[in-house]
Amino acid sequence: MIRIAVLGAGRIGKIHAANVAANPDAKLIVVADPFGDAASSLAKRLGCHAATDCLAAIERDDVDAIVIGTPTDTHIQFMLHAIAKGKAVLCEKPIDLDMAKSVAAANEVERLDGRVMLAFNRRFDPTSQAFRKAIDAGEVGEVRQVVITSRDPGMPPREYVKHSGGIFRDMVIHDLDLARWYLGEEPVEVMAMASCLVEPSLSEVPDFDTVMLQLRTASGKQCHINCCREAVYGYDQRMEVFGSKGMLLQDNLRPSTIRRWTDSATDAREPLLNFFLERYETAYKTELTAFVEALRTKSAFPTSVQDGLKALRLADCALESAMSGKSVKV
Ligand SMILES: NC(=O)c1ccc[n+]([C@@H]2O[C@H](COP(=O)([O-])OP(=O)(O)OC[C@H]3O[C@@H](n4cnc5c(N)ncnc54)[C@H](O)[C@@H]3O)[C@@H](O)[C@H]2O)c1
């Protein structure tokens, strides 16, 4: 039984805590969050301890591993504290918004021989896993191009945007991680375009809401990513992997496959799944299971701090490219 503390009882902390509580090989010991009754109400629901002091929760003798779901600027502090206490970590993306700080943290994790898994949940989505298996089995031959469309249903609050680190580090980072995973080679060049088409005043932050990226690996493999903070028709998550022997295509998921014919529409289907909590519900569960399983069997984590660093580096290059109008060597 892996005994776990979950830090943060917000959107993602609630998901992780519920998944720990439901996992037969894990025990949710404590949920920690310094603000309001977030921790106590979640702990009451899931039947574990509540704490307001995250560092004390990490130090508990009855805790083996830590899941970090707190705001991004707290990740490194909690990660390094946990590692120093000999505890394994599942850390939400991104490691931090600052590259130099993230590199220093990764070096410290390595120096202390710490175990950290980066929470790139999309890799654990059943379709992503099926893509990876098909690529590994040679079904599409040599991968030539990856195309990813990732559009949120609506703009997040301005306050969130201000502290998010910008669309590339906050949102596109998931797609950059997937791009690396499917291409099977590191991108060496990034070209990005970025605009404020949803909310022009976003340029004051400064940030963007609509972006397109192109990535190229050393052997010439290509990836195109397009992201927007608002799609009026819902959370749009599609992917394509094209290779020398074929193509894999992932369409959006819906609550059911029902199609309707009425006097106002034909072949109408249900709306897309609401947002990431619904669309990636299974992915978050599988991610947590992978973390627990790796700890139980003492095997390597499927994602690492290095994956976090590489995705962040690509996000920084994309921002530089968008600002300069030039392609950027990674
Ligand atoms: N992998 C994903 O799909 C995904 C989705 C959403 C968020 N995230 C990441 O998860 C992290 C949290 O995002 P969220 O959307 O859940 O945010 P949130 O604001 O909903 O929740 C954050 C929680 O942390 C608490 N908190 C604030 N300051 C704290 C501090 N100093 N120490 C400890 N706790 C503190 C808040 O009280 C809040 O309950 C971010 O790093 C974000 O990038 C990942």
GROMACS .gro file of N, CA and C in nm, residues 166-169 172-173 175-176 187-196 207-216 223-227 311-330:
model
  159
  166GLY      N    1   0.146   3.238  -1.931
  166GLY     CA    2   0.118   3.256  -2.074
  166GLY      C    3   0.072   3.126  -2.139
  167ILE      N    4   0.008   3.141  -2.253
  167ILE     CA    5  -0.057   3.028  -2.319
  167ILE      C    6   0.041   2.915  -2.353
  168PHE      N    7   0.167   2.951  -2.388
  168PHE     CA    8   0.261   2.846  -2.428
  168PHE      C    9   0.302   2.758  -2.309
  169ARG      N   10   0.330   2.821  -2.195
  169ARG     CA   11   0.376   2.742  -2.078
  169ARG      C   12   0.259   2.676  -2.004
  172VAL      N   13  -0.021   2.512  -2.404
  172VAL     CA   14   0.043   2.441  -2.517
  172VAL      C   15   0.144   2.338  -2.466
  173ILE      N   16   0.190   2.353  -2.342
  173ILE     CA   17   0.292   2.262  -2.288
  173ILE      C   18   0.246   2.115  -2.296
  175ASP      N   19   0.058   1.989  -2.531
  175ASP     CA   20   0.069   1.948  -2.671
  175ASP      C   21   0.215   1.931  -2.711
  176LEU      N   22   0.301   2.014  -2.652
  176LEU     CA   23   0.445   2.002  -2.680
  176LEU      C   24   0.497   1.869  -2.626
  187PRO      N   25   1.240   1.798  -3.102
  187PRO     CA   26   1.236   1.911  -3.196
  187PRO      C   27   1.361   1.997  -3.180
  188VAL      N   28   1.415   2.043  -3.294
  188VAL     CA   29   1.534   2.129  -3.289
  188VAL      C   30   1.503   2.271  -3.334
  189GLU      N   31   1.382   2.291  -3.389
  189GLU     CA   32   1.346   2.424  -3.436
  189GLU      C   33   1.196   2.448  -3.412
  190VAL      N   34   1.165   2.568  -3.369
  190VAL     CA   35   1.025   2.604  -3.339
  190VAL      C   36   0.990   2.734  -3.408
  191MET      N   37   0.874   2.736  -3.472
  191MET     CA   38   0.823   2.859  -3.534
  191MET      C   39   0.682   2.878  -3.481
  192ALA      N   40   0.653   2.995  -3.427
  192ALA     CA   41   0.519   3.015  -3.370
  192ALA      C   42   0.460   3.149  -3.411
  193MET      N   43   0.330   3.149  -3.427
  193MET     CA   44   0.257   3.274  -3.448
  193MET      C   45   0.155   3.285  -3.336
  194ALA      N   46   0.131   3.406  -3.287
  194ALA     CA   47   0.040   3.420  -3.174
  194ALA      C   48  -0.040   3.550  -3.188
  195SER      N   49  -0.168   3.544  -3.154
  195SER     CA   50  -0.255   3.661  -3.164
  195SER      C   51  -0.351   3.668  -3.046
  196CYS      N   52  -0.410   3.786  -3.027
  196CYS     CA   53  -0.518   3.802  -2.930
  196CYS      C   54  -0.646   3.825  -3.010
  207ASP      N   55  -0.019   3.851  -2.307
  207ASP     CA   56  -0.037   3.709  -2.341
  207ASP      C   57  -0.112   3.701  -2.473
  208PHE      N   58  -0.135   3.579  -2.518
  208PHE     CA   59  -0.208   3.555  -2.643
  208PHE      C   60  -0.319   3.455  -2.615
  209ASP      N   61  -0.418   3.450  -2.705
  209ASP     CA   62  -0.523   3.348  -2.688
  209ASP      C   63  -0.534   3.253  -2.806
  210THR      N   64  -0.463   3.284  -2.914
  210THR     CA   65  -0.476   3.202  -3.035
  210THR      C   66  -0.336   3.181  -3.095
  211VAL      N   67  -0.291   3.057  -3.101
  211VAL     CA   68  -0.152   3.035  -3.145
  211VAL      C   69  -0.142   2.917  -3.242
  212MET      N   70  -0.042   2.924  -3.327
  212MET     CA   71  -0.009   2.812  -3.417
  212MET      C   72   0.142   2.792  -3.413
  213LEU      N   73   0.182   2.665  -3.404
  213LEU     CA   74   0.326   2.635  -3.394
  213LEU      C   75   0.364   2.532  -3.500
  214GLN      N   76   0.488   2.542  -3.543
  214GLN     CA   77   0.547   2.434  -3.623
  214GLN      C   78   0.678   2.393  -3.558
  215LEU      N   79   0.699   2.262  -3.548
  215LEU     CA   80   0.823   2.209  -3.489
  215LEU      C   81   0.890   2.122  -3.594
  216ARG      N   82   1.023   2.118  -3.588
  216ARG     CA   83   1.098   2.030  -3.679
  216ARG      C   84   1.205   1.957  -3.600
  223CYS      N   85   0.583   1.880  -3.684
  223CYS     CA   86   0.461   1.881  -3.602
  223CYS      C   87   0.394   2.017  -3.614
  224HIS      N   88   0.264   2.014  -3.625
  224HIS     CA   89   0.186   2.138  -3.626
  224HIS      C   90   0.091   2.134  -3.506
  225ILE      N   91   0.093   2.239  -3.427
  225ILE     CA   92   0.003   2.248  -3.311
  225ILE      C   93  -0.080   2.375  -3.326
  226ASN      N   94  -0.212   2.365  -3.312
  226ASN     CA   95  -0.290   2.489  -3.305
  226ASN      C   96  -0.378   2.490  -3.182
  227CYS      N   97  -0.373   2.601  -3.111
  227CYS     CA   98  -0.445   2.614  -2.984
  227CYS      C   99  -0.521   2.745  -2.980
  311ALA      N  100   0.969   2.008  -2.236
  311ALA     CA  101   0.844   2.072  -2.282
  311ALA      C  102   0.847   2.222  -2.250
  312LEU      N  103   0.901   2.256  -2.133
  312LEU     CA  104   0.910   2.398  -2.095
  312LEU      C  105   1.004   2.474  -2.188
  313ARG      N  106   1.116   2.410  -2.223
  313ARG     CA  107   1.212   2.471  -2.317
  313ARG      C  108   1.142   2.501  -2.451
  314LEU      N  109   1.062   2.405  -2.500
  314LEU     CA  110   0.992   2.426  -2.628
  314LEU      C  111   0.891   2.540  -2.614
  315ALA      N  112   0.824   2.547  -2.498
  315ALA     CA  113   0.727   2.656  -2.475
  315ALA      C  114   0.798   2.791  -2.477
  316ASP      N  115   0.916   2.798  -2.416
  316ASP     CA  116   0.993   2.923  -2.415
  316ASP      C  117   1.037   2.961  -2.557
  317CYS      N  118   1.080   2.861  -2.635
  317CYS     CA  119   1.122   2.887  -2.773
  317CYS      C  120   1.003   2.937  -2.855
  318ALA      N  121   0.885   2.879  -2.831
  318ALA     CA  122   0.765   2.921  -2.904
  318ALA      C  123   0.732   3.067  -2.873
  319LEU      N  124   0.744   3.103  -2.746
  319LEU     CA  125   0.717   3.243  -2.707
  319LEU      C  126   0.818   3.336  -2.775
  320GLU      N  127   0.945   3.295  -2.772
  320GLU     CA  128   1.049   3.378  -2.835
  320GLU      C  129   1.021   3.395  -2.985
  321SER      N  130   0.979   3.286  -3.048
  321SER     CA  131   0.950   3.291  -3.191
  321SER      C  132   0.830   3.382  -3.219
  322ALA      N  133   0.726   3.369  -3.135
  322ALA     CA  134   0.606   3.452  -3.155
  322ALA      C  135   0.639   3.600  -3.139
  323MET      N  136   0.729   3.631  -3.044
  323MET     CA  137   0.763   3.771  -3.017
  323MET      C  138   0.855   3.828  -3.127
  324SER      N  139   0.945   3.742  -3.178
  324SER     CA  140   1.046   3.792  -3.273
  324SER      C  141   1.002   3.778  -3.418
  325GLY      N  142   0.904   3.688  -3.441
  325GLY     CA  143   0.863   3.662  -3.579
  325GLY      C  144   0.962   3.576  -3.654
  326LYS      N  145   1.058   3.517  -3.580
  326LYS     CA  146   1.158   3.433  -3.645
  326LYS      C  147   1.153   3.292  -3.588
  327SER      N  148   1.199   3.194  -3.665
  327SER     CA  149   1.205   3.060  -3.610
  327SER      C  150   1.320   3.056  -3.509
  328VAL      N  151   1.306   2.970  -3.409
  328VAL     CA  152   1.404   2.965  -3.299
  328VAL      C  153   1.464   2.826  -3.290
  329LYS      N  154   1.596   2.820  -3.285
  329LYS     CA  155   1.664   2.690  -3.266
  329LYS      C  156   1.655   2.653  -3.118
  330VAL      N  157   1.622   2.527  -3.092
  330VAL     CA  158   1.601   2.484  -2.953
  330VAL      C  159   1.735   2.469  -2.882
   0.00000   0.00000   0.00000
